[in-house]
């Protein structure tokens, strides 16, 4: 094995990078076929470090994705750990380690890698490890892609850091829109049924402003919304939507988010309209399925 690795490194020194990459891939695939994924991952890690050293970021990126592919075919995914060169580590630790190998300035490659890691982590549950979402959120944040960052922070377990991201994002809007950014994110979080996370986000967000600025009608609505959810008070929820309608009309997205919240927490069925509603009612009369549309 050492002789083969020496040959690969020699190819890199001779700037025959494509040839070296093909040898790396061949070895990794052979180990995968032999059901020795740990050895395959070890070789691929060597390749990533070697290519980064020679400023061949695209080739390093391909090997990072190959590791994800190897793991997807391995029992390691079910066990949640691998053993690399005699050292055991969790898949999450491995994912984090690989990310440290990919240069920070290579945003595109890091995003591709994290997307693949999140997909693998999601499995059949479609819920990836929150830490991976946090890493992706930070990656987007560092690149100024706040909308994408927010989507991943919503699935993380770092509400205070998330609140600070949204505050930073709000500076891209008008000064009087800071509450709109927070409200949208909190409603999105509540749609994911993460009430405690949303509450912690809200509590931290308002500390980032003085008390006078934080007391806007929209944030008052959010505060009372938590009360309605905690008390399972459908009547309070409906009352709040009417009472704070002018504030809620500031962003058309709130309506659809509140419909989801109404259905999730209060069992309020979303009324369908037009032909879809007519068909749904007809199906219900016949005893068929009647699924509400969000």
PDB file of C-alpha atoms in Angstrom:
ATOM      1  CA  UNK A   1       0.000   0.000   0.000  1.00  0.00           C
ATOM      2  CA  UNK A   2       2.789   2.407   0.918  1.00  0.00           C
ATOM      3  CA  UNK A   3       4.364   1.871  -2.505  1.00  0.00           C
ATOM      4  CA  UNK A   4       1.116   2.857  -4.213  1.00  0.00           C
ATOM      5  CA  UNK A   5       0.773   5.958  -2.045  1.00  0.00           C
ATOM      6  CA  UNK A   6       4.347   6.912  -2.853  1.00  0.00           C
ATOM      7  CA  UNK A   7       3.531   6.580  -6.541  1.00  0.00           C
ATOM      8  CA  UNK A   8       0.469   8.810  -6.123  1.00  0.00           C
ATOM      9  CA  UNK A   9       2.451  11.460  -4.250  1.00  0.00           C
ATOM     10  CA  UNK A  10       5.155  11.293  -6.916  1.00  0.00           C
ATOM     11  CA  UNK A  11       2.518  11.941  -9.577  1.00  0.00           C
ATOM     12  CA  UNK A  12       1.388  15.008  -7.642  1.00  0.00           C
ATOM     13  CA  UNK A  13       4.942  16.296  -7.360  1.00  0.00           C
ATOM     14  CA  UNK A  14       5.210  15.848 -11.130  1.00  0.00           C
ATOM     15  CA  UNK A  15       1.940  17.834 -11.430  1.00  0.00           C
ATOM     16  CA  UNK A  16       0.147  14.815 -12.894  1.00  0.00           C
ATOM     17  CA  UNK A  17      -2.881  15.544 -10.752  1.00  0.00           C
ATOM     18  CA  UNK A  18      -5.540  13.854 -12.862  1.00  0.00           C
ATOM     19  CA  UNK A  19      -3.488  10.663 -12.892  1.00  0.00           C
ATOM     20  CA  UNK A  20      -3.112  10.869  -9.114  1.00  0.00           C
ATOM     21  CA  UNK A  21      -6.816  11.424  -8.629  1.00  0.00           C
ATOM     22  CA  UNK A  22      -7.698   8.383 -10.712  1.00  0.00           C
ATOM     23  CA  UNK A  23      -5.379   6.252  -8.606  1.00  0.00           C
ATOM     24  CA  UNK A  24      -6.943   7.585  -5.417  1.00  0.00           C
ATOM     25  CA  UNK A  25     -10.423   6.816  -6.729  1.00  0.00           C
ATOM     26  CA  UNK A  26      -9.410   3.348  -7.869  1.00  0.00           C
ATOM     27  CA  UNK A  27      -8.054   2.450  -4.430  1.00  0.00           C
ATOM     28  CA  UNK A  28     -11.071   3.880  -2.620  1.00  0.00           C
ATOM     29  CA  UNK A  29     -13.495   2.028  -4.882  1.00  0.00           C
ATOM     30  CA  UNK A  30     -11.583  -1.217  -4.433  1.00  0.00           C
ATOM     31  CA  UNK A  31     -11.799  -0.926  -0.664  1.00  0.00           C
ATOM     32  CA  UNK A  32     -15.492  -0.144  -0.932  1.00  0.00           C
ATOM     33  CA  UNK A  33     -16.072  -3.251  -3.048  1.00  0.00           C
ATOM     34  CA  UNK A  34     -14.153  -5.292  -0.462  1.00  0.00           C
ATOM     35  CA  UNK A  35     -16.404  -3.892   2.269  1.00  0.00           C
ATOM     36  CA  UNK A  36     -13.526  -2.018   3.895  1.00  0.00           C
ATOM     37  CA  UNK A  37     -14.937   1.522   3.925  1.00  0.00           C
ATOM     38  CA  UNK A  38     -12.705   2.711   6.767  1.00  0.00           C
ATOM     39  CA  UNK A  39      -9.603   2.102   4.683  1.00  0.00           C
ATOM     40  CA  UNK A  40     -11.255   3.761   1.708  1.00  0.00           C
ATOM     41  CA  UNK A  41     -12.054   6.847   3.758  1.00  0.00           C
ATOM     42  CA  UNK A  42      -8.477   6.959   5.069  1.00  0.00           C
ATOM     43  CA  UNK A  43      -7.089   6.953   1.524  1.00  0.00           C
ATOM     44  CA  UNK A  44      -9.555   9.624   0.386  1.00  0.00           C
ATOM     45  CA  UNK A  45      -8.597  11.827   3.343  1.00  0.00           C
ATOM     46  CA  UNK A  46      -4.963  11.536   2.313  1.00  0.00           C
ATOM     47  CA  UNK A  47      -6.000  12.584  -1.173  1.00  0.00           C
ATOM     48  CA  UNK A  48      -7.893  15.632   0.056  1.00  0.00           C
ATOM     49  CA  UNK A  49      -4.914  16.834   2.099  1.00  0.00           C
ATOM     50  CA  UNK A  50      -2.519  16.163  -0.779  1.00  0.00           C
ATOM     51  CA  UNK A  51      -4.595  18.009  -3.368  1.00  0.00           C
ATOM     52  CA  UNK A  52      -5.230  20.979  -1.067  1.00  0.00           C
ATOM     53  CA  UNK A  53      -1.476  21.172  -0.479  1.00  0.00           C
ATOM     54  CA  UNK A  54      -0.984  21.404  -4.245  1.00  0.00           C
ATOM     55  CA  UNK A  55      -3.823  23.932  -4.650  1.00  0.00           C
ATOM     56  CA  UNK A  56      -6.016  21.449  -6.533  1.00  0.00           C
ATOM     57  CA  UNK A  57      -9.247  22.354  -4.761  1.00  0.00           C
ATOM     58  CA  UNK A  58     -11.636  20.847  -7.315  1.00  0.00           C
ATOM     59  CA  UNK A  59      -9.945  17.454  -7.038  1.00  0.00           C
ATOM     60  CA  UNK A  60     -10.012  17.652  -3.252  1.00  0.00           C
ATOM     61  CA  UNK A  61     -13.711  18.488  -3.404  1.00  0.00           C
ATOM     62  CA  UNK A  62     -14.421  15.432  -5.545  1.00  0.00           C
ATOM     63  CA  UNK A  63     -12.747  13.190  -2.987  1.00  0.00           C
ATOM     64  CA  UNK A  64     -14.766  14.738  -0.164  1.00  0.00           C
ATOM     65  CA  UNK A  65     -17.917  13.809  -2.075  1.00  0.00           C
ATOM     66  CA  UNK A  66     -16.503  10.338  -2.734  1.00  0.00           C
ATOM     67  CA  UNK A  67     -16.188   9.817   1.026  1.00  0.00           C
ATOM     68  CA  UNK A  68     -19.889  10.595   1.412  1.00  0.00           C
ATOM     69  CA  UNK A  69     -20.639   8.087  -1.343  1.00  0.00           C
ATOM     70  CA  UNK A  70     -18.521   5.426   0.364  1.00  0.00           C
ATOM     71  CA  UNK A  71     -20.286   5.999   3.677  1.00  0.00           C
ATOM     72  CA  UNK A  72     -23.695   5.827   2.026  1.00  0.00           C
ATOM     73  CA  UNK A  73     -22.917   2.255   0.992  1.00  0.00           C
ATOM     74  CA  UNK A  74     -21.464   1.286   4.360  1.00  0.00           C
ATOM     75  CA  UNK A  75     -22.835  -0.006   7.649  1.00  0.00           C
ATOM     76  CA  UNK A  76     -20.980   2.902   9.242  1.00  0.00           C
ATOM     77  CA  UNK A  77     -23.981   5.060   8.444  1.00  0.00           C
ATOM     78  CA  UNK A  78     -26.184   2.868  10.631  1.00  0.00           C
ATOM     79  CA  UNK A  79     -23.567   2.530  13.377  1.00  0.00           C
ATOM     80  CA  UNK A  80     -22.857   6.246  13.358  1.00  0.00           C
ATOM     81  CA  UNK A  81     -19.087   5.849  13.591  1.00  0.00           C
ATOM     82  CA  UNK A  82     -15.974   4.968  11.616  1.00  0.00           C
ATOM     83  CA  UNK A  83     -12.467   3.861  12.523  1.00  0.00           C
ATOM     84  CA  UNK A  84      -9.758   5.747  10.670  1.00  0.00           C
ATOM     85  CA  UNK A  85      -6.188   4.509  11.051  1.00  0.00           C
ATOM     86  CA  UNK A  86      -7.064   2.865  14.370  1.00  0.00           C
ATOM     87  CA  UNK A  87      -8.942   5.853  15.774  1.00  0.00           C
ATOM     88  CA  UNK A  88     -12.701   5.695  16.261  1.00  0.00           C
ATOM     89  CA  UNK A  89     -14.758   8.778  15.547  1.00  0.00           C
ATOM     90  CA  UNK A  90     -18.416   9.539  15.067  1.00  0.00           C
ATOM     91  CA  UNK A  91     -19.694  10.368  11.615  1.00  0.00           C
ATOM     92  CA  UNK A  92     -20.307  13.918  12.781  1.00  0.00           C
ATOM     93  CA  UNK A  93     -16.693  14.235  13.920  1.00  0.00           C
ATOM     94  CA  UNK A  94     -15.574  12.921  10.542  1.00  0.00           C
ATOM     95  CA  UNK A  95     -17.840  15.353   8.693  1.00  0.00           C
ATOM     96  CA  UNK A  96     -16.509  18.263  10.736  1.00  0.00           C
ATOM     97  CA  UNK A  97     -12.910  17.165  10.205  1.00  0.00           C
ATOM     98  CA  UNK A  98     -13.318  16.957   6.432  1.00  0.00           C
ATOM     99  CA  UNK A  99     -14.769  20.469   6.402  1.00  0.00           C
ATOM    100  CA  UNK A 100     -11.640  21.775   8.151  1.00  0.00           C
ATOM    101  CA  UNK A 101      -9.555  20.333   5.312  1.00  0.00           C
ATOM    102  CA  UNK A 102     -11.426  22.289   2.641  1.00  0.00           C
ATOM    103  CA  UNK A 103     -10.103  25.889   2.483  1.00  0.00           C
ATOM    104  CA  UNK A 104     -12.561  28.519   3.720  1.00  0.00           C
ATOM    105  CA  UNK A 105     -12.175  30.568   0.557  1.00  0.00           C
ATOM    106  CA  UNK A 106     -13.543  27.619  -1.440  1.00  0.00           C
ATOM    107  CA  UNK A 107     -17.154  28.404  -0.534  1.00  0.00           C
ATOM    108  CA  UNK A 108     -18.702  26.580  -3.488  1.00  0.00           C
ATOM    109  CA  UNK A 109     -16.913  23.312  -2.736  1.00  0.00           C
ATOM    110  CA  UNK A 110     -17.636  23.524   0.991  1.00  0.00           C
ATOM    111  CA  UNK A 111     -21.350  24.011   0.270  1.00  0.00           C
ATOM    112  CA  UNK A 112     -21.396  21.045  -2.120  1.00  0.00           C
ATOM    113  CA  UNK A 113     -19.749  18.888   0.515  1.00  0.00           C
ATOM    114  CA  UNK A 114     -22.075  19.982   3.323  1.00  0.00           C
ATOM    115  CA  UNK A 115     -25.145  19.416   1.150  1.00  0.00           C
ATOM    116  CA  UNK A 116     -23.999  15.839   0.545  1.00  0.00           C
ATOM    117  CA  UNK A 117     -23.252  15.318   4.249  1.00  0.00           C
ATOM    118  CA  UNK A 118     -26.662  16.681   5.236  1.00  0.00           C
ATOM    119  CA  UNK A 119     -28.380  14.428   2.715  1.00  0.00           C
ATOM    120  CA  UNK A 120     -26.565  11.377   4.058  1.00  0.00           C
ATOM    121  CA  UNK A 121     -27.273  12.353   7.656  1.00  0.00           C
ATOM    122  CA  UNK A 122     -30.952  12.856   6.867  1.00  0.00           C
ATOM    123  CA  UNK A 123     -31.431   9.275   5.731  1.00  0.00           C
ATOM    124  CA  UNK A 124     -35.061   8.238   5.590  1.00  0.00           C
ATOM    125  CA  UNK A 125     -36.099  10.581   8.409  1.00  0.00           C
ATOM    126  CA  UNK A 126     -35.274  13.717   6.399  1.00  0.00           C
ATOM    127  CA  UNK A 127     -33.874  15.240   9.598  1.00  0.00           C
ATOM    128  CA  UNK A 128     -30.128  15.693   9.463  1.00  0.00           C
ATOM    129  CA  UNK A 129     -27.899  16.261  12.458  1.00  0.00           C
ATOM    130  CA  UNK A 130     -28.556  19.837  13.699  1.00  0.00           C
ATOM    131  CA  UNK A 131     -24.806  20.462  13.895  1.00  0.00           C
ATOM    132  CA  UNK A 132     -24.478  19.958  10.148  1.00  0.00           C
ATOM    133  CA  UNK A 133     -27.229  22.499   9.575  1.00  0.00           C
ATOM    134  CA  UNK A 134     -25.384  24.881  11.895  1.00  0.00           C
ATOM    135  CA  UNK A 135     -22.170  24.406   9.918  1.00  0.00           C
ATOM    136  CA  UNK A 136     -24.023  25.064   6.677  1.00  0.00           C
ATOM    137  CA  UNK A 137     -25.712  28.105   8.196  1.00  0.00           C
ATOM    138  CA  UNK A 138     -22.343  29.509   9.215  1.00  0.00           C
ATOM    139  CA  UNK A 139     -20.934  28.794   5.770  1.00  0.00           C
ATOM    140  CA  UNK A 140     -23.699  30.770   4.084  1.00  0.00           C
ATOM    141  CA  UNK A 141     -23.459  33.520   6.702  1.00  0.00           C
ATOM    142  CA  UNK A 142     -19.741  33.992   6.052  1.00  0.00           C
ATOM    143  CA  UNK A 143     -20.558  34.447   2.376  1.00  0.00           C
ATOM    144  CA  UNK A 144     -23.335  36.950   3.091  1.00  0.00           C
ATOM    145  CA  UNK A 145     -26.088  34.587   1.924  1.00  0.00           C
ATOM    146  CA  UNK A 146     -28.441  35.292   4.809  1.00  0.00           C
ATOM    147  CA  UNK A 147     -31.621  33.772   3.418  1.00  0.00           C
ATOM    148  CA  UNK A 148     -29.922  30.433   2.845  1.00  0.00           C
ATOM    149  CA  UNK A 149     -28.168  30.681   6.210  1.00  0.00           C
ATOM    150  CA  UNK A 150     -31.478  31.300   7.968  1.00  0.00           C
ATOM    151  CA  UNK A 151     -33.010  28.175   6.427  1.00  0.00           C
ATOM    152  CA  UNK A 152     -30.300  26.008   7.964  1.00  0.00           C
ATOM    153  CA  UNK A 153     -30.146  27.812  11.290  1.00  0.00           C
ATOM    154  CA  UNK A 154     -33.864  27.026  11.650  1.00  0.00           C
ATOM    155  CA  UNK A 155     -32.889  23.353  11.730  1.00  0.00           C
ATOM    156  CA  UNK A 156     -29.976  23.814  14.111  1.00  0.00           C
ATOM    157  CA  UNK A 157     -29.941  23.919  17.898  1.00  0.00           C
ATOM    158  CA  UNK A 158     -28.338  27.355  18.274  1.00  0.00           C
ATOM    159  CA  UNK A 159     -31.182  29.865  18.715  1.00  0.00           C
ATOM    160  CA  UNK A 160     -29.046  32.669  20.180  1.00  0.00           C
ATOM    161  CA  UNK A 161     -26.534  32.508  17.341  1.00  0.00           C
ATOM    162  CA  UNK A 162     -29.469  32.303  14.940  1.00  0.00           C
ATOM    163  CA  UNK A 163     -30.992  35.468  16.422  1.00  0.00           C
ATOM    164  CA  UNK A 164     -27.721  37.319  15.919  1.00  0.00           C
ATOM    165  CA  UNK A 165     -27.589  36.149  12.311  1.00  0.00           C
ATOM    166  CA  UNK A 166     -31.080  37.528  11.691  1.00  0.00           C
ATOM    167  CA  UNK A 167     -30.151  40.823  13.333  1.00  0.00           C
ATOM    168  CA  UNK A 168     -27.182  41.055  10.979  1.00  0.00           C
ATOM    169  CA  UNK A 169     -29.446  40.179   8.051  1.00  0.00           C
ATOM    170  CA  UNK A 170     -31.981  42.839   9.084  1.00  0.00           C
ATOM    171  CA  UNK A 171     -29.372  45.534   8.508  1.00  0.00           C
ATOM    172  CA  UNK A 172     -29.796  44.867   4.799  1.00  0.00           C
ATOM    173  CA  UNK A 173     -33.362  46.200   5.108  1.00  0.00           C
ATOM    174  CA  UNK A 174     -34.771  49.467   6.396  1.00  0.00           C
ATOM    175  CA  UNK A 175     -34.259  50.401  10.035  1.00  0.00           C
ATOM    176  CA  UNK A 176     -37.950  49.905  10.815  1.00  0.00           C
ATOM    177  CA  UNK A 177     -37.982  46.374   9.371  1.00  0.00           C
ATOM    178  CA  UNK A 178     -35.858  44.692  12.044  1.00  0.00           C
ATOM    179  CA  UNK A 179     -38.980  43.198  13.613  1.00  0.00           C
ATOM    180  CA  UNK A 180     -40.156  41.769  10.283  1.00  0.00           C
ATOM    181  CA  UNK A 181     -36.982  39.737   9.868  1.00  0.00           C
ATOM    182  CA  UNK A 182     -37.345  38.306  13.366  1.00  0.00           C
ATOM    183  CA  UNK A 183     -41.053  37.571  13.013  1.00  0.00           C
ATOM    184  CA  UNK A 184     -40.589  35.708   9.742  1.00  0.00           C
ATOM    185  CA  UNK A 185     -37.815  33.537  11.168  1.00  0.00           C
ATOM    186  CA  UNK A 186     -39.746  32.797  14.364  1.00  0.00           C
ATOM    187  CA  UNK A 187     -42.849  31.782  12.425  1.00  0.00           C
ATOM    188  CA  UNK A 188     -40.739  29.518  10.220  1.00  0.00           C
ATOM    189  CA  UNK A 189     -39.241  27.910  13.326  1.00  0.00           C
ATOM    190  CA  UNK A 190     -42.680  27.384  14.836  1.00  0.00           C
ATOM    191  CA  UNK A 191     -43.769  25.671  11.623  1.00  0.00           C
ATOM    192  CA  UNK A 192     -41.018  23.146  12.377  1.00  0.00           C
ATOM    193  CA  UNK A 193     -42.639  22.623  15.811  1.00  0.00           C
ATOM    194  CA  UNK A 194     -39.617  23.952  17.691  1.00  0.00           C
ATOM    195  CA  UNK A 195     -41.405  26.081  20.274  1.00  0.00           C
ATOM    196  CA  UNK A 196     -38.612  26.201  22.859  1.00  0.00           C
ATOM    197  CA  UNK A 197     -36.075  27.114  20.186  1.00  0.00           C
ATOM    198  CA  UNK A 198     -38.344  29.867  18.867  1.00  0.00           C
ATOM    199  CA  UNK A 199     -38.871  31.263  22.371  1.00  0.00           C
ATOM    200  CA  UNK A 200     -35.136  31.368  23.056  1.00  0.00           C
ATOM    201  CA  UNK A 201     -34.580  33.028  19.679  1.00  0.00           C
ATOM    202  CA  UNK A 202     -37.190  35.677  20.514  1.00  0.00           C
ATOM    203  CA  UNK A 203     -35.871  36.304  24.030  1.00  0.00           C
ATOM    204  CA  UNK A 204     -32.330  36.803  22.746  1.00  0.00           C
ATOM    205  CA  UNK A 205     -33.340  38.888  19.742  1.00  0.00           C
ATOM    206  CA  UNK A 206     -35.110  41.542  21.791  1.00  0.00           C
ATOM    207  CA  UNK A 207     -32.057  41.891  24.052  1.00  0.00           C
ATOM    208  CA  UNK A 208     -30.124  43.041  20.983  1.00  0.00           C
ATOM    209  CA  UNK A 209     -32.229  46.224  20.949  1.00  0.00           C
ATOM    210  CA  UNK A 210     -33.284  48.655  23.622  1.00  0.00           C
ATOM    211  CA  UNK A 211     -36.646  47.956  25.237  1.00  0.00           C
ATOM    212  CA  UNK A 212     -38.405  50.866  23.543  1.00  0.00           C
ATOM    213  CA  UNK A 213     -37.428  49.733  20.035  1.00  0.00           C
ATOM    214  CA  UNK A 214     -38.340  46.112  20.758  1.00  0.00           C
ATOM    215  CA  UNK A 215     -41.937  46.938  21.702  1.00  0.00           C
ATOM    216  CA  UNK A 216     -43.348  46.977  18.177  1.00  0.00           C
ATOM    217  CA  UNK A 217     -46.844  45.653  17.422  1.00  0.00           C
ATOM    218  CA  UNK A 218     -45.375  42.816  15.380  1.00  0.00           C
ATOM    219  CA  UNK A 219     -43.081  41.614  18.163  1.00  0.00           C
ATOM    220  CA  UNK A 220     -45.915  42.027  20.660  1.00  0.00           C
ATOM    221  CA  UNK A 221     -47.927  39.685  18.444  1.00  0.00           C
ATOM    222  CA  UNK A 222     -45.104  37.150  18.515  1.00  0.00           C
ATOM    223  CA  UNK A 223     -44.908  37.398  22.301  1.00  0.00           C
ATOM    224  CA  UNK A 224     -48.641  36.754  22.684  1.00  0.00           C
ATOM    225  CA  UNK A 225     -48.458  34.007  20.061  1.00  0.00           C
ATOM    226  CA  UNK A 226     -46.179  32.035  22.371  1.00  0.00           C
ATOM    227  CA  UNK A 227     -48.792  32.393  25.103  1.00  0.00           C
ATOM    228  CA  UNK A 228     -51.534  31.057  22.835  1.00  0.00           C
ATOM    229  CA  UNK A 229     -49.379  28.064  21.867  1.00  0.00           C
ATOM    230  CA  UNK A 230     -48.367  27.317  25.450  1.00  0.00           C
ATOM    231  CA  UNK A 231     -51.992  27.455  26.599  1.00  0.00           C
ATOM    232  CA  UNK A 232     -53.300  25.707  23.477  1.00  0.00           C
ATOM    233  CA  UNK A 233     -55.738  28.605  23.153  1.00  0.00           C
ATOM    234  CA  UNK A 234     -57.285  28.574  19.718  1.00  0.00           C
ATOM    235  CA  UNK A 235     -59.523  31.525  20.597  1.00  0.00           C
ATOM    236  CA  UNK A 236     -56.542  33.670  21.618  1.00  0.00           C
ATOM    237  CA  UNK A 237     -54.727  32.709  18.425  1.00  0.00           C
ATOM    238  CA  UNK A 238     -57.700  33.770  16.298  1.00  0.00           C
ATOM    239  CA  UNK A 239     -58.111  36.981  18.296  1.00  0.00           C
ATOM    240  CA  UNK A 240     -54.453  37.903  17.874  1.00  0.00           C
ATOM    241  CA  UNK A 241     -54.622  37.501  14.098  1.00  0.00           C
ATOM    242  CA  UNK A 242     -57.517  39.967  13.977  1.00  0.00           C
ATOM    243  CA  UNK A 243     -56.116  42.395  16.545  1.00  0.00           C
ATOM    244  CA  UNK A 244     -52.688  42.580  14.891  1.00  0.00           C
ATOM    245  CA  UNK A 245     -53.832  42.340  11.276  1.00  0.00           C
ATOM    246  CA  UNK A 246     -52.250  45.691  10.248  1.00  0.00           C
ATOM    247  CA  UNK A 247     -48.867  44.517  11.541  1.00  0.00           C
ATOM    248  CA  UNK A 248     -49.242  41.091   9.923  1.00  0.00           C
ATOM    249  CA  UNK A 249     -50.131  42.681   6.590  1.00  0.00           C
ATOM    250  CA  UNK A 250     -46.598  44.062   6.358  1.00  0.00           C
ATOM    251  CA  UNK A 251     -45.377  40.746   4.945  1.00  0.00           C
ATOM    252  CA  UNK A 252     -47.634  38.516   2.803  1.00  0.00           C
ATOM    253  CA  UNK A 253     -45.606  35.445   3.807  1.00  0.00           C
ATOM    254  CA  UNK A 254     -46.968  35.630   7.350  1.00  0.00           C
ATOM    255  CA  UNK A 255     -50.402  34.452   6.240  1.00  0.00           C
ATOM    256  CA  UNK A 256     -49.243  31.091   4.908  1.00  0.00           C
ATOM    257  CA  UNK A 257     -46.955  30.563   7.899  1.00  0.00           C
ATOM    258  CA  UNK A 258     -49.789  31.281  10.322  1.00  0.00           C
ATOM    259  CA  UNK A 259     -52.027  28.846   8.471  1.00  0.00           C
ATOM    260  CA  UNK A 260     -49.462  26.126   9.078  1.00  0.00           C
ATOM    261  CA  UNK A 261     -49.133  27.147  12.722  1.00  0.00           C
ATOM    262  CA  UNK A 262     -52.909  27.163  13.125  1.00  0.00           C
ATOM    263  CA  UNK A 263     -53.146  23.634  11.785  1.00  0.00           C
ATOM    264  CA  UNK A 264     -50.121  22.311  13.711  1.00  0.00           C
ATOM    265  CA  UNK A 265     -50.933  23.707  17.143  1.00  0.00           C
ATOM    266  CA  UNK A 266     -54.675  24.335  17.135  1.00  0.00           C
ATOM    267  CA  UNK A 267     -56.063  21.833  14.642  1.00  0.00           C
ATOM    268  CA  UNK A 268     -57.444  24.570  12.402  1.00  0.00           C
ATOM    269  CA  UNK A 269     -58.108  23.028   9.009  1.00  0.00           C
ATOM    270  CA  UNK A 270     -57.011  25.133   6.069  1.00  0.00           C
ATOM    271  CA  UNK A 271     -59.994  25.854   3.867  1.00  0.00           C
ATOM    272  CA  UNK A 272     -59.432  25.037   0.224  1.00  0.00           C
ATOM    273  CA  UNK A 273     -60.929  27.206  -2.457  1.00  0.00           C
ATOM    274  CA  UNK A 274     -62.104  26.827  -6.033  1.00  0.00           C
ATOM    275  CA  UNK A 275     -62.189  23.456  -7.758  1.00  0.00           C
ATOM    276  CA  UNK A 276     -59.739  21.969  -5.248  1.00  0.00           C
ATOM    277  CA  UNK A 277     -62.099  22.764  -2.396  1.00  0.00           C
ATOM    278  CA  UNK A 278     -65.113  21.443  -4.321  1.00  0.00           C
ATOM    279  CA  UNK A 279     -63.322  18.195  -5.121  1.00  0.00           C
ATOM    280  CA  UNK A 280     -62.179  17.845  -1.507  1.00  0.00           C
ATOM    281  CA  UNK A 281     -65.733  18.294  -0.206  1.00  0.00           C
ATOM    282  CA  UNK A 282     -67.083  15.824  -2.752  1.00  0.00           C
ATOM    283  CA  UNK A 283     -64.403  13.281  -1.788  1.00  0.00           C
ATOM    284  CA  UNK A 284     -65.297  13.760   1.867  1.00  0.00           C
ATOM    285  CA  UNK A 285     -68.979  13.070   1.132  1.00  0.00           C
ATOM    286  CA  UNK A 286     -67.963   9.831  -0.554  1.00  0.00           C
ATOM    287  CA  UNK A 287     -65.821   8.844   2.402  1.00  0.00           C
ATOM    288  CA  UNK A 288     -62.566   9.418   0.539  1.00  0.00           C
ATOM    289  CA  UNK A 289     -59.424  11.121   1.796  1.00  0.00           C
ATOM    290  CA  UNK A 290     -59.600  14.828   2.490  1.00  0.00           C
ATOM    291  CA  UNK A 291     -56.168  16.357   2.869  1.00  0.00           C
ATOM    292  CA  UNK A 292     -55.874  20.058   3.511  1.00  0.00           C
ATOM    293  CA  UNK A 293     -53.488  22.097   1.448  1.00  0.00           C
ATOM    294  CA  UNK A 294     -51.072  24.430   3.138  1.00  0.00           C
TER     295      UNK A 294
END
